[in-house]
Coordinates of C-alpha atoms in Angstrom, one line a residue:
Chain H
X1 CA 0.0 0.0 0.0
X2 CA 1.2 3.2 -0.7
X3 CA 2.3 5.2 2.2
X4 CA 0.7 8.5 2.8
X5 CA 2.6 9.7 6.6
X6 CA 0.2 12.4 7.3
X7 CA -2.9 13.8 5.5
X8 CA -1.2 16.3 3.0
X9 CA 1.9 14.6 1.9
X10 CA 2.1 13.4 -1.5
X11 CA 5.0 12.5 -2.7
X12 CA 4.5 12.5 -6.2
X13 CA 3.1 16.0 -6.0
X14 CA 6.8 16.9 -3.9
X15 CA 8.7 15.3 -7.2
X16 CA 6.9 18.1 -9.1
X17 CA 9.0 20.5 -7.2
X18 CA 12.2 19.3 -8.1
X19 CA 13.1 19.8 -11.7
X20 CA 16.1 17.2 -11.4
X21 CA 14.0 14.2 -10.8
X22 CA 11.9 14.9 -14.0
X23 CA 14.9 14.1 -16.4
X24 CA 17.0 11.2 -17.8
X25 CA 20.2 9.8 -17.1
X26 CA 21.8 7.2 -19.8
X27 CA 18.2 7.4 -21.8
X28 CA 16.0 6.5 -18.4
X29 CA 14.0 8.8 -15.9
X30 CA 16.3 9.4 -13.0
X31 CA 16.4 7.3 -10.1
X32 CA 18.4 9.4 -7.7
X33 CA 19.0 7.4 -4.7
X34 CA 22.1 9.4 -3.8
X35 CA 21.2 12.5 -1.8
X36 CA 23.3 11.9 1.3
X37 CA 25.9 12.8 -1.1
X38 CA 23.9 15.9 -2.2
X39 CA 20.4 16.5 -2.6
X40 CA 18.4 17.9 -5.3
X41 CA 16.8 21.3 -5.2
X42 CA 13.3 22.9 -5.1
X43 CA 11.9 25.1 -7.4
X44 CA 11.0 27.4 -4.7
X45 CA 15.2 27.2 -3.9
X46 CA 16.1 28.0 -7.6
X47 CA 13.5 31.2 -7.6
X48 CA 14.8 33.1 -4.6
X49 CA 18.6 32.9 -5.9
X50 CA 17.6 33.5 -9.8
X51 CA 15.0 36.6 -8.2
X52 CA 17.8 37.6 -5.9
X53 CA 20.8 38.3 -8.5
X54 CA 18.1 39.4 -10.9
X55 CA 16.4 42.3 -8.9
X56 CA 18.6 42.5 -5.2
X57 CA 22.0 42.2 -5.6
X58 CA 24.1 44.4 -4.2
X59 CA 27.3 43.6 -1.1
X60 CA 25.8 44.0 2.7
X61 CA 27.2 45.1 5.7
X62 CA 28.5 48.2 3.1
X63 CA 26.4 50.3 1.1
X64 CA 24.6 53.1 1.9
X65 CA 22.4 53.1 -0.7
X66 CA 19.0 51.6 -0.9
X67 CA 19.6 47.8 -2.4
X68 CA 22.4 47.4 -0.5
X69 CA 20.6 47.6 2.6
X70 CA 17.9 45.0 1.2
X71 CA 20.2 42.7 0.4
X72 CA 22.0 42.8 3.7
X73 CA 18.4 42.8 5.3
X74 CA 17.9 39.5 2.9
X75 CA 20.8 38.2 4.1
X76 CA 20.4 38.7 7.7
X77 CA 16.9 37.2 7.6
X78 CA 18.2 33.7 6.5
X79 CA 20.1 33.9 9.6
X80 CA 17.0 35.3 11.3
X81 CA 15.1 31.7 9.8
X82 CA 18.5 29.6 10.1
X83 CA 18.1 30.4 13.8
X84 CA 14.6 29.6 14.5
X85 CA 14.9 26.6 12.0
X86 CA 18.1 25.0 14.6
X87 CA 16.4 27.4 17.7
X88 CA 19.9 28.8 18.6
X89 CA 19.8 31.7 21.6
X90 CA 20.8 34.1 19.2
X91 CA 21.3 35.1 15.4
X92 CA 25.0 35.9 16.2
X93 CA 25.4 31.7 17.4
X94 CA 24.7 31.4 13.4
X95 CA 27.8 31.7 11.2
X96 CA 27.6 31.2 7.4
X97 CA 30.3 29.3 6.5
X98 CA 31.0 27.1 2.6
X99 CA 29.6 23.9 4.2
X100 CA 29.8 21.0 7.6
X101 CA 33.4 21.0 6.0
X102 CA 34.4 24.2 7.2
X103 CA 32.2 24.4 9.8
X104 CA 34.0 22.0 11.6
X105 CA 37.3 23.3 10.2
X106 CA 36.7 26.2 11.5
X107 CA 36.1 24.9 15.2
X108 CA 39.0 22.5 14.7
X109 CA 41.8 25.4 13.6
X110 CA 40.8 28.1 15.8
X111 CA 39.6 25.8 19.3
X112 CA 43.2 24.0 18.3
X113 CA 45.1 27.2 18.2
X114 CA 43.7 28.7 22.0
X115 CA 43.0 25.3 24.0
X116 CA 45.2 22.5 22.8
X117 CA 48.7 21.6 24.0
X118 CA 50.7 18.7 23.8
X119 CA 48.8 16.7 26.8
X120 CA 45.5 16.8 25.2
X121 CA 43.2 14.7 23.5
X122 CA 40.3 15.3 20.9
X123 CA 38.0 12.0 21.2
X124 CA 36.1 11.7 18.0
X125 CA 33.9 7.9 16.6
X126 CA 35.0 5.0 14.1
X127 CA 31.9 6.1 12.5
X128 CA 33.3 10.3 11.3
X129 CA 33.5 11.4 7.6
X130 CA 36.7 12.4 6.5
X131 CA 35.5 16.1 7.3
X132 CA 35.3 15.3 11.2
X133 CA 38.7 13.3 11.5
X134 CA 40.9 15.4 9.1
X135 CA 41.1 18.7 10.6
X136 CA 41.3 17.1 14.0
X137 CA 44.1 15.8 12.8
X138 CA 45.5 18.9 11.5
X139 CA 44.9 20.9 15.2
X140 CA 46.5 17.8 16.8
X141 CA 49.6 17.2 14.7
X142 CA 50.2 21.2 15.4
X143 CA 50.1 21.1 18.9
X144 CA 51.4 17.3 19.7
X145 CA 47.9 16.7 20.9
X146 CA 46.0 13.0 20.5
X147 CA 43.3 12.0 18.4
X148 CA 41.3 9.6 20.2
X149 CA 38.5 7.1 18.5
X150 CA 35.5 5.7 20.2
X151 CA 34.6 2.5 18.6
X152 CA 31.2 0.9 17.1
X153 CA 29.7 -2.6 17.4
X154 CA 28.8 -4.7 14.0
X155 CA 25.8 -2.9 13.9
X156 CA 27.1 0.6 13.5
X157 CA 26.6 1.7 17.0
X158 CA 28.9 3.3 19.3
X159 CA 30.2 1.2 22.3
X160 CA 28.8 3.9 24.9
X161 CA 31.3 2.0 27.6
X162 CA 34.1 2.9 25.9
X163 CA 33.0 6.2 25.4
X164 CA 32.8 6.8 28.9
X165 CA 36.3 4.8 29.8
X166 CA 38.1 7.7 27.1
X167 CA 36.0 10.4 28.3
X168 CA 39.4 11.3 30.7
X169 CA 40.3 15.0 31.9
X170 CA 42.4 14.9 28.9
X171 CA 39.7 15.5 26.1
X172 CA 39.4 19.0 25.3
X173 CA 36.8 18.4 22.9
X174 CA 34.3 15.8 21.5
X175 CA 33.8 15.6 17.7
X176 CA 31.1 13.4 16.6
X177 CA 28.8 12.8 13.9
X178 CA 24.4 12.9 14.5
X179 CA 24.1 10.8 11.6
X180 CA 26.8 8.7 9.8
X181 CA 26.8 9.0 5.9
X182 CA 27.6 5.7 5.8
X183 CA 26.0 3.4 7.9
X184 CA 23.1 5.8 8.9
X185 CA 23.6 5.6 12.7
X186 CA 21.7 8.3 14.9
X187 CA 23.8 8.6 17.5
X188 CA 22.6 9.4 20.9
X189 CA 23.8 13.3 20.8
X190 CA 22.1 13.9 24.3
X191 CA 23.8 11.1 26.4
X192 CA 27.2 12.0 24.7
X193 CA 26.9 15.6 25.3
X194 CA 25.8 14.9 29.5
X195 CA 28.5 12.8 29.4
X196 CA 30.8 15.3 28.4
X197 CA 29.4 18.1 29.6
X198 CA 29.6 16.4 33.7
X199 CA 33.4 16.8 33.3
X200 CA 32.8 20.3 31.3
X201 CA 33.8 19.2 27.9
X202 CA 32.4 20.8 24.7
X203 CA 30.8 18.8 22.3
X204 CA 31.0 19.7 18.2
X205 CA 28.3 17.8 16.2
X206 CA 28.4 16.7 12.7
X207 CA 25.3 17.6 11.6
X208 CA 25.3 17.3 7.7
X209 CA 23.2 14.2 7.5
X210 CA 21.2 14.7 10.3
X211 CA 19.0 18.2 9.2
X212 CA 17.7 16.8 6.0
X213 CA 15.8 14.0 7.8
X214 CA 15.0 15.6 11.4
X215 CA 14.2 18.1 13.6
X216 CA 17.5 19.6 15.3
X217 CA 17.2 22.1 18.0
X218 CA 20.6 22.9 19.0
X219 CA 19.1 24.4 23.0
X220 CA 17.7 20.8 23.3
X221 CA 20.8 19.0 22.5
X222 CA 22.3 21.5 24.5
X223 CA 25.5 20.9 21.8
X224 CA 28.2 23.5 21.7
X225 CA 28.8 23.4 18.0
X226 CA 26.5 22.2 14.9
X227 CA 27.7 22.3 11.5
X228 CA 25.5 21.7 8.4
X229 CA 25.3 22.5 4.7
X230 CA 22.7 23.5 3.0
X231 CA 23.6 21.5 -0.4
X232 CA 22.3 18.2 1.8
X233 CA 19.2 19.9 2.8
X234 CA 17.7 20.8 -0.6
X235 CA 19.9 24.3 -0.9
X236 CA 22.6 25.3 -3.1
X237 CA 26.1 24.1 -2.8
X238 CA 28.2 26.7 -1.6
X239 CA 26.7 27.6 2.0
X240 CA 26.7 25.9 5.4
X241 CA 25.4 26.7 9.0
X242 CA 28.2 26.6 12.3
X243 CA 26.0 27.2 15.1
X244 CA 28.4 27.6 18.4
X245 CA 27.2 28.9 21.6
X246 CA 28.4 32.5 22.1
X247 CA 30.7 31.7 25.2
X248 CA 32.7 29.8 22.6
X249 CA 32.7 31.5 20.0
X250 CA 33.7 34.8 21.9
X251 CA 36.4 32.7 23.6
X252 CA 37.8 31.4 19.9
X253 CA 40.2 33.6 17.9
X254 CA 39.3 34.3 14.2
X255 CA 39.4 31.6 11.6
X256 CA 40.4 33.9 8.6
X257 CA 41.1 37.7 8.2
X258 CA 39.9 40.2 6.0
X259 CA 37.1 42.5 5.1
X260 CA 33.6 42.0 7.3
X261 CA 35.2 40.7 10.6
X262 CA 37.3 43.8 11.2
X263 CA 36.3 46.6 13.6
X264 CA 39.4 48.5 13.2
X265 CA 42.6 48.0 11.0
X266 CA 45.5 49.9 11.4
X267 CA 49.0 48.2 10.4
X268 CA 50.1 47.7 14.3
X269 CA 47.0 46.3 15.2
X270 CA 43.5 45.2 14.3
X271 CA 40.4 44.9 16.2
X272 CA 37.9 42.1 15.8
X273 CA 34.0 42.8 14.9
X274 CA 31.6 41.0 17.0
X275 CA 29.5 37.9 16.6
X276 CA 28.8 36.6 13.8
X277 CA 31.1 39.0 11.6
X278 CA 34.2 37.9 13.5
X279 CA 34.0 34.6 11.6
X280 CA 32.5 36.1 8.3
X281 CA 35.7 37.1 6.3
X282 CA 35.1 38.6 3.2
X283 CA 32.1 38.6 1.2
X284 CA 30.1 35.8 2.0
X285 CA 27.7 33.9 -0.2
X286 CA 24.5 36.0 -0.1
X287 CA 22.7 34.3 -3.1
X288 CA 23.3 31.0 -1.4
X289 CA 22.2 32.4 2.2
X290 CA 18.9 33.6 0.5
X291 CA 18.7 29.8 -1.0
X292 CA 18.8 28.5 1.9
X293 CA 17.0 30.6 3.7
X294 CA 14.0 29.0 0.7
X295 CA 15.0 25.6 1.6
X296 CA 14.1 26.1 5.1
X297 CA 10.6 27.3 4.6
X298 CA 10.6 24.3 1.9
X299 CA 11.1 21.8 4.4
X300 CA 8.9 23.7 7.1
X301 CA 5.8 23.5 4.4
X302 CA 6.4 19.6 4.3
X303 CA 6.8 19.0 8.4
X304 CA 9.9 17.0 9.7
X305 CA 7.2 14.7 11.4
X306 CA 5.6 13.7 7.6
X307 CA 9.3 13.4 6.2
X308 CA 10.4 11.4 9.0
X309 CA 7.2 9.2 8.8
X310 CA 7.4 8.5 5.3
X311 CA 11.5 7.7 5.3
X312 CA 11.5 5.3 7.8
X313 CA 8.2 3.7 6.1
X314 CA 10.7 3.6 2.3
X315 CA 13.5 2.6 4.7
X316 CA 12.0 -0.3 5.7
X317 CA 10.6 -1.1 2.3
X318 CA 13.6 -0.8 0.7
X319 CA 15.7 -3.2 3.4
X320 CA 12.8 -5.5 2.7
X321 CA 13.2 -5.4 -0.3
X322 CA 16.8 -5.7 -0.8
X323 CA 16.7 -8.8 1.1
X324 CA 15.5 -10.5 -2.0
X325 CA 19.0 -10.3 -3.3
X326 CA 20.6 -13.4 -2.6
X327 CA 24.1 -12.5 -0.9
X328 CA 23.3 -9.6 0.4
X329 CA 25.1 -7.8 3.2
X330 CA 24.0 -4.8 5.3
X331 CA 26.8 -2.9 6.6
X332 CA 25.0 -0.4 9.4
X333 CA 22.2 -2.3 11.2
X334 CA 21.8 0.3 14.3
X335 CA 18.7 0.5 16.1
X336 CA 18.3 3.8 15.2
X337 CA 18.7 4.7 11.9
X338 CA 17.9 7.2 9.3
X339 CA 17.1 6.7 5.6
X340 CA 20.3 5.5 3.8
X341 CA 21.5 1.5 2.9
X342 CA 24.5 0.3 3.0
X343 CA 24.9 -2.7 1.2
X344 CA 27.7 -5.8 0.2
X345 CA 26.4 -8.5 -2.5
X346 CA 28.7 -11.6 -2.2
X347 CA 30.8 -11.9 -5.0
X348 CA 30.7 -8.4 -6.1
X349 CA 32.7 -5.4 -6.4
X350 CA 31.0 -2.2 -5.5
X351 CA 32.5 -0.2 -8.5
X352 CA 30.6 -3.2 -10.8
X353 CA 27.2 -2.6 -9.6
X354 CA 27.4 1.2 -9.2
X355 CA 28.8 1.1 -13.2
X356 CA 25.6 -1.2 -14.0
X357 CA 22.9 0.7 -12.3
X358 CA 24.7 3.7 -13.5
X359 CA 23.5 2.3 -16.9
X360 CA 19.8 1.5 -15.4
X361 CA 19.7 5.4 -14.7
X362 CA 19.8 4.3 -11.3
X363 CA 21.7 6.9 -8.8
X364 CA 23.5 5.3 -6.2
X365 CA 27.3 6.1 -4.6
X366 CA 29.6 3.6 -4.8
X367 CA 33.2 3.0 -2.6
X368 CA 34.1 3.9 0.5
X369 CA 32.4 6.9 1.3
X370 CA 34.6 9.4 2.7
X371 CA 35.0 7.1 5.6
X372 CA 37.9 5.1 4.8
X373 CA 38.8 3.7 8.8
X374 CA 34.8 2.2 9.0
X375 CA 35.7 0.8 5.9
X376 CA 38.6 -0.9 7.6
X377 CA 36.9 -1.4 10.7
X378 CA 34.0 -3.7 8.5
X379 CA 37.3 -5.2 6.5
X380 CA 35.9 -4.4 3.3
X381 CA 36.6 -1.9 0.0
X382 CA 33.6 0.1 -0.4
X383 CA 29.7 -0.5 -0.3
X384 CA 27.4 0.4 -2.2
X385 CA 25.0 3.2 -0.7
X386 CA 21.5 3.9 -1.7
X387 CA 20.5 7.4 0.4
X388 CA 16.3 8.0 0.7
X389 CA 14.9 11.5 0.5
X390 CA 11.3 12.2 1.3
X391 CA 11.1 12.7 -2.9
X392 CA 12.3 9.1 -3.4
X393 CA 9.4 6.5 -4.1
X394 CA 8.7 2.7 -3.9
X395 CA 9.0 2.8 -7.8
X396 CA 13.1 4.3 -6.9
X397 CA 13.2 1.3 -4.9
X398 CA 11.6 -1.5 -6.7
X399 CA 14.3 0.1 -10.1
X400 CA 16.7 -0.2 -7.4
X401 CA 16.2 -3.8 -6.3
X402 CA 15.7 -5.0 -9.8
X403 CA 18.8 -2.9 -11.2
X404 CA 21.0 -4.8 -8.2
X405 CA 19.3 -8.3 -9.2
X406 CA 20.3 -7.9 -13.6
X407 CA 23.3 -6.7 -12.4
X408 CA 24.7 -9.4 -10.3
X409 CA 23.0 -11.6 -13.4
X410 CA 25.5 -9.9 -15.8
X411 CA 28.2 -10.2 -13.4
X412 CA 27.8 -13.9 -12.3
Chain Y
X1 CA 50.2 -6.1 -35.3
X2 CA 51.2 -2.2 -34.3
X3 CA 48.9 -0.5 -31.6
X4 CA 46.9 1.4 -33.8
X5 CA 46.0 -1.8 -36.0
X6 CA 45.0 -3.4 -32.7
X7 CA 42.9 -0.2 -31.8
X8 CA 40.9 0.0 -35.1
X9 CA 40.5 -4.2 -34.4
X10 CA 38.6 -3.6 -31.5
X11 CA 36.5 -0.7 -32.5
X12 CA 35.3 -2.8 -35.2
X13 CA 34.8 -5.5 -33.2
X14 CA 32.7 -3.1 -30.6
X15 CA 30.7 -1.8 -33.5
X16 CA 29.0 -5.4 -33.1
X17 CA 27.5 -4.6 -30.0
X18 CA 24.0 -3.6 -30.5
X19 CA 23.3 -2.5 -27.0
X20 CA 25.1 -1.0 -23.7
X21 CA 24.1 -4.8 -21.9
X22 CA 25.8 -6.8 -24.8
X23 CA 29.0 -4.4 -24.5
X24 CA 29.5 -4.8 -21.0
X25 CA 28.4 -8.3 -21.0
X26 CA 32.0 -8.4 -22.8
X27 CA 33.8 -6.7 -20.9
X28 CA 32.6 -8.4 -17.9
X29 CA 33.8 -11.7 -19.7
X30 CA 37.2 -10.1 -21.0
X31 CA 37.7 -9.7 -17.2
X32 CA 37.2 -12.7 -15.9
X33 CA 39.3 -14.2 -18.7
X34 CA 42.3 -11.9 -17.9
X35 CA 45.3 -14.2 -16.5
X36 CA 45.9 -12.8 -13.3
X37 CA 49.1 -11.4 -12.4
X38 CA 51.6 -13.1 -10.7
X39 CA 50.9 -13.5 -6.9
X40 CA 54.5 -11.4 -5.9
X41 CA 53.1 -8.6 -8.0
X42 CA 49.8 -8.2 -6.0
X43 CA 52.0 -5.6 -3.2
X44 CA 51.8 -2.6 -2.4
X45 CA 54.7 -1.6 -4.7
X46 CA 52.4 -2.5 -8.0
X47 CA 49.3 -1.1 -6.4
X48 CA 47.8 2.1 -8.0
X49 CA 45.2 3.3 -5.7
X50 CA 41.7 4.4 -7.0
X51 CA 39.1 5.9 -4.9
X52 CA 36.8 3.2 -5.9
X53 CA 39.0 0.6 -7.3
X54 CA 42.4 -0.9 -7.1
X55 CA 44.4 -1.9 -9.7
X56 CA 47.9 -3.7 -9.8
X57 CA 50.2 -3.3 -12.7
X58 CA 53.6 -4.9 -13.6
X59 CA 55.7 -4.0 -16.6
X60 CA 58.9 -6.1 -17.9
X61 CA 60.7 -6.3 -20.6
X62 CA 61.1 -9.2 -23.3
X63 CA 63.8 -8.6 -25.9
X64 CA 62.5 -4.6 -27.0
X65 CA 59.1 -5.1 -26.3
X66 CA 57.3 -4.4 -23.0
X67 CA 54.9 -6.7 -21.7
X68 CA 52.4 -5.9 -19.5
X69 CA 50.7 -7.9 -16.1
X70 CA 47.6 -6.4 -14.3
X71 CA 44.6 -7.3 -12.4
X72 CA 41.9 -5.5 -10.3
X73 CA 39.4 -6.2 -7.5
X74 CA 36.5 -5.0 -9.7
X75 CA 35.9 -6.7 -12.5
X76 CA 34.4 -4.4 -15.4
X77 CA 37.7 -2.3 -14.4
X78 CA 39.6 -5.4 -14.8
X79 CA 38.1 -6.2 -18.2
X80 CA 39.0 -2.5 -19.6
X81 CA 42.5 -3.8 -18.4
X82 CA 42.2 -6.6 -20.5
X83 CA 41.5 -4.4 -23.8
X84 CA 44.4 -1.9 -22.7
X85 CA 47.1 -4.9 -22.5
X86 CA 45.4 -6.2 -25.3
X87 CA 46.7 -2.9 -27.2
X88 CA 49.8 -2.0 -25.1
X89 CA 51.5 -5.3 -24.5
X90 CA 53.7 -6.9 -26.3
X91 CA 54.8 -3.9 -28.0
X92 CA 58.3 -2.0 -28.3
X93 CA 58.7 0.1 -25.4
X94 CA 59.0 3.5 -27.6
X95 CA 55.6 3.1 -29.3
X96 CA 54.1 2.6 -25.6
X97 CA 55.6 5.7 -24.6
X98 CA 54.2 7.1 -27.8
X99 CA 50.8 5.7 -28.2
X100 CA 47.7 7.7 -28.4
X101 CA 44.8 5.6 -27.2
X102 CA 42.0 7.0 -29.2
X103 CA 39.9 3.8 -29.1
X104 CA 38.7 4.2 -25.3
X105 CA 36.8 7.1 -26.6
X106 CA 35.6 5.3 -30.1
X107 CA 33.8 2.1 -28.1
X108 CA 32.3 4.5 -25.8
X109 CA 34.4 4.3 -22.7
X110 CA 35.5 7.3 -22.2
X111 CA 33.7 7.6 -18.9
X112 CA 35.9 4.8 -17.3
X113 CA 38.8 6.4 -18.3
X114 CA 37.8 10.2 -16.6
X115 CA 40.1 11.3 -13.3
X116 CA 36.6 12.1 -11.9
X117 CA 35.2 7.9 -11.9
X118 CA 38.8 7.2 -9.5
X119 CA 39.0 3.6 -10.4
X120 CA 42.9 3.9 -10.9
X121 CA 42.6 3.7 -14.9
X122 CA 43.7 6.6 -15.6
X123 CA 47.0 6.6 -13.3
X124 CA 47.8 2.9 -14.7
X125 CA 47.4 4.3 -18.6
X126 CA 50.0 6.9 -17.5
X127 CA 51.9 4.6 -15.8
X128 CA 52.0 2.0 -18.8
X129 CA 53.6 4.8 -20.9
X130 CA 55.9 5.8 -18.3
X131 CA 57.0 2.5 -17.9
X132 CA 57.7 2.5 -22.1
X133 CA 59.7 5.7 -21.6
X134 CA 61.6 4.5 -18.7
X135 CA 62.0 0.6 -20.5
X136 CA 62.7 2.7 -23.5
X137 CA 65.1 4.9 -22.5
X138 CA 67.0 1.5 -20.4
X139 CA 67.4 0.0 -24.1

């Protein structure tokens, strides 16, 4: 039966919005089964950047004149709905940064720079994309500090008991992902962060996978830092979210210099502008503020109860469904979960299915994911990763399925 | 046979293929068929990483020709590798070094061989010609 979450959600209707999913890839109507990667994008997205270079553009924060000050008002009323959207304090807890990438490079370089030293440790999961074990890496090979890893079960989860036993008055700070890209772990956010926050540790969350599937209010989690992008939540590429509670941020140095986060600049000595401009260098991406800003009220039209509803329904189809294949391995089996399949097929390489479905016009990522130690920690080269939006539908999944089934057929 | 004759072989023999399915189906088979590389090659020495493949190459010499050994974990990969030795083995070392492998593109493979599909392809083809220059230039 057709799943229909809540009165008013129709998925077919939601495709309609997107203009990506009407088109073809190698002759046959998309089936894009890859937006953990990056999602696809609204009309209602598209129409308030092509409207806001057409008719508003000007630089904020500078001009005197008239459209100047209405695109700076533009701009400062994404932040306005980033902030409700997360429900951060403030508007100046919101910084615009590129992307999660950033974001977290941000925290790493500059919370590096003032509060590491060679006796401390950064405790981050087996679980973290690239982008949350990288510039750890970086602040901790600068200041001779240690990277420590909490490990996972088989199922993708994280052993909560070891957790605790490296939890030590060592760690300065606890990176961690809500959501992992790969295995689709939700990871409990509020046990870590009263864990850490009983020996008054901060706590940075990887939030990219987590906002496109649920309801994040950063007071609630009671998280120091949250970084997102808005190319994952149905915005343009381009622009990201670092929400950090002002006592941290004020107590961070700058992450780059320029234009926007000065107050004053003379060649002895500069003075820092306040929250957010302090970590706003340059001009920053107003036209992709203003997009996400639209993605935002997108989402908020839909509900995060109906998109929840409805992916877990096409989660569980689709794991049903999958099962059919004979051979087939999940890798990511947590309790909790959000929308995205991991999956092995005995026998098979990865890179061979993904370049088969590829020719089904079926979307999928292949390889390891950005996550290269899980990979290792699972002993295998890659999976194959089919990511659910609320504009997927069971006829993505049923392509899917049948696409995996000829494939292994041409492959045997 | 020189490496273009080869080339213009296999585009004929591609122009067969009515459909994507029956193409791959091929390639598929031309991979499976490869003979595998010798065991002591299969290190870390001969490895050239892809993001989403691996691929081991090994290059030697047999009078002035070079003659190539390769394998990979994924098969379609490894059946490209079987058209590429197919062309580049066997061959003197200069005309490797030389060789402009225009046929990739003719049978409609082009996307295996682009830096952006990271299966390690395009590293080995540039490592089979260095290894002509370098055999090459030993001569």
């Amino acid at each position: 039966m057709p799943v229909t979450a809540e009165k008013g959600f129709d998925v077919e209707k939601l495709r309609s919005d997107f203009p990506l999913l009407q088109t073809a890839m190698n002759g046959k109507p998309i089936a894009f089964l890859d937006s953990a990667a990056s999602s696809q994008k609204p009309s209602a997205v598209l129409e308030a950047m092509d409207t806001y270079y057409r008719e508003k553009h000007a630089n904020v924060h500078r001009g005197v004149y008239q459209l100047s000050q209405d695109a700076t008002a533009a701009y400062e009323k994404a932040r306005e709905l980033v902030r409700e959207f997360i429900n951060a304090p403030s508007s100046h807890e919101v910084i615009f940064v590129r992307g999660c990438t950033e974001g977290i490079n941000l925290v790493a370089a500059t919370f590096g720079r003032r509060f590491l030293d060679a006796d401390s440790e950064v405790l981050i999961s087996a679980m973290e994309h690239h982008s949350n074990i990288v510039p750890w890496q970086m602040a901790c090979e600068d200041k001779g500090a240690k990277l420590k890893v909490i490990p996972i079960n088989d199922e993708g989860e994280l052993l909560m008991d070891e957790f605790e036993r490296l939890l030590t008055d060592k760690v300065k700070i606890v990176a961690l992902t809500h959501v992992s890209n790969t295995l689709g772990t939700v990871n409990p956010i509020h046990e870590v962060v009263e864990k850490a926050h009983a020996k008054g540790i901060p706590v940075l969350v990887d939030g990219a996978q987590a906002i496109p599937h649920m309801q994040v209010d950063v007071q609630e989690l009671d998280v120091d830092f949250y970084a997102f992008s808005g190319h994952k939540m149905f915005g343009p590429t381009g622009i990201g979210v670092l929400f950090g509670k002002e006592k941290w941020l004020n107590a961070l140095p700058p992450y780059q210099g320029g234009g926007e986060m000065i107050e004053t600049v003379t060649f002895e000595k500069t003075t820092y502008n306040e929250l957010p401009h302090k970590f706003e260098a340059g001009t920053p991406d107003i036209a992709g503020a203003i997009g996400l800003g639209a993605a935002i009220e997108y989402i908020q039209s839909i509900g995060y109860e109906n998109i929840h509803a409805y992916e877990m329904d096409l989660l569980h189809y689709a794991t049903r469904q999958l099962q059919q294949v004979e051979g087939i391995r999940f890798i990511g089996t947590a309790r909790d979960k959000a929308s995205v399949i991991s999956f092995l097929v005995e026998g098979f390489h990865p890179y061979d299915l993904g370049t088969i479905l590829d020719k089904l016009g079926i979307a999928v990522r292949t390889g390891h994911h950005c996550t290269q130690p899980l990979m290792e920690r699972f002993c295998i080269p890659g999976t194959v990763r089919a990511s659910l939006a609320f504009y997927n539908n069971r006829t993505d999944i049923d392509r899917l399925v049948e696409g995996v089934k000829r494939a292994v057929a041409m492959l045997r | 046979m020189s490496i273009n004759e080869i080339q213009d072989e296999i585009i004929d023999e591609f122009a067969l293929f009515s459909d994507w399915m029956e193409k791959y189906e091929y390639i598929i088979d031309l991979g499976k068929n490869l003979p595998l590389i010798e065991e002591q090659y299969k290190d870390e020495d001969h490895l050239i990483k892809g993001c989403q493949s691996r691929v081991w190459l090994h290059a030697g010499l047999e009078g002035d020709k070079v003659v190539f050994t390769a394998d990979s974990d994924a098969v379609i990969t490894k059946g490209i590798i079987a058209l590429l030795i197919r062309v580049l083995s066997n061959q003197p070392a200069e005309d490797v070094a030389q060789s402009d492998l225009y046929f990739i593109d003719k049978i409609g493979l082009k996307e295996h061989l682009s830096p952006t599909r990271s299966n390690g392809l395009v590293s080995m083809v540039k490592q089979m010609k260095m290894y002509g220059l370098a055999l090459h230039a030993k001569n």
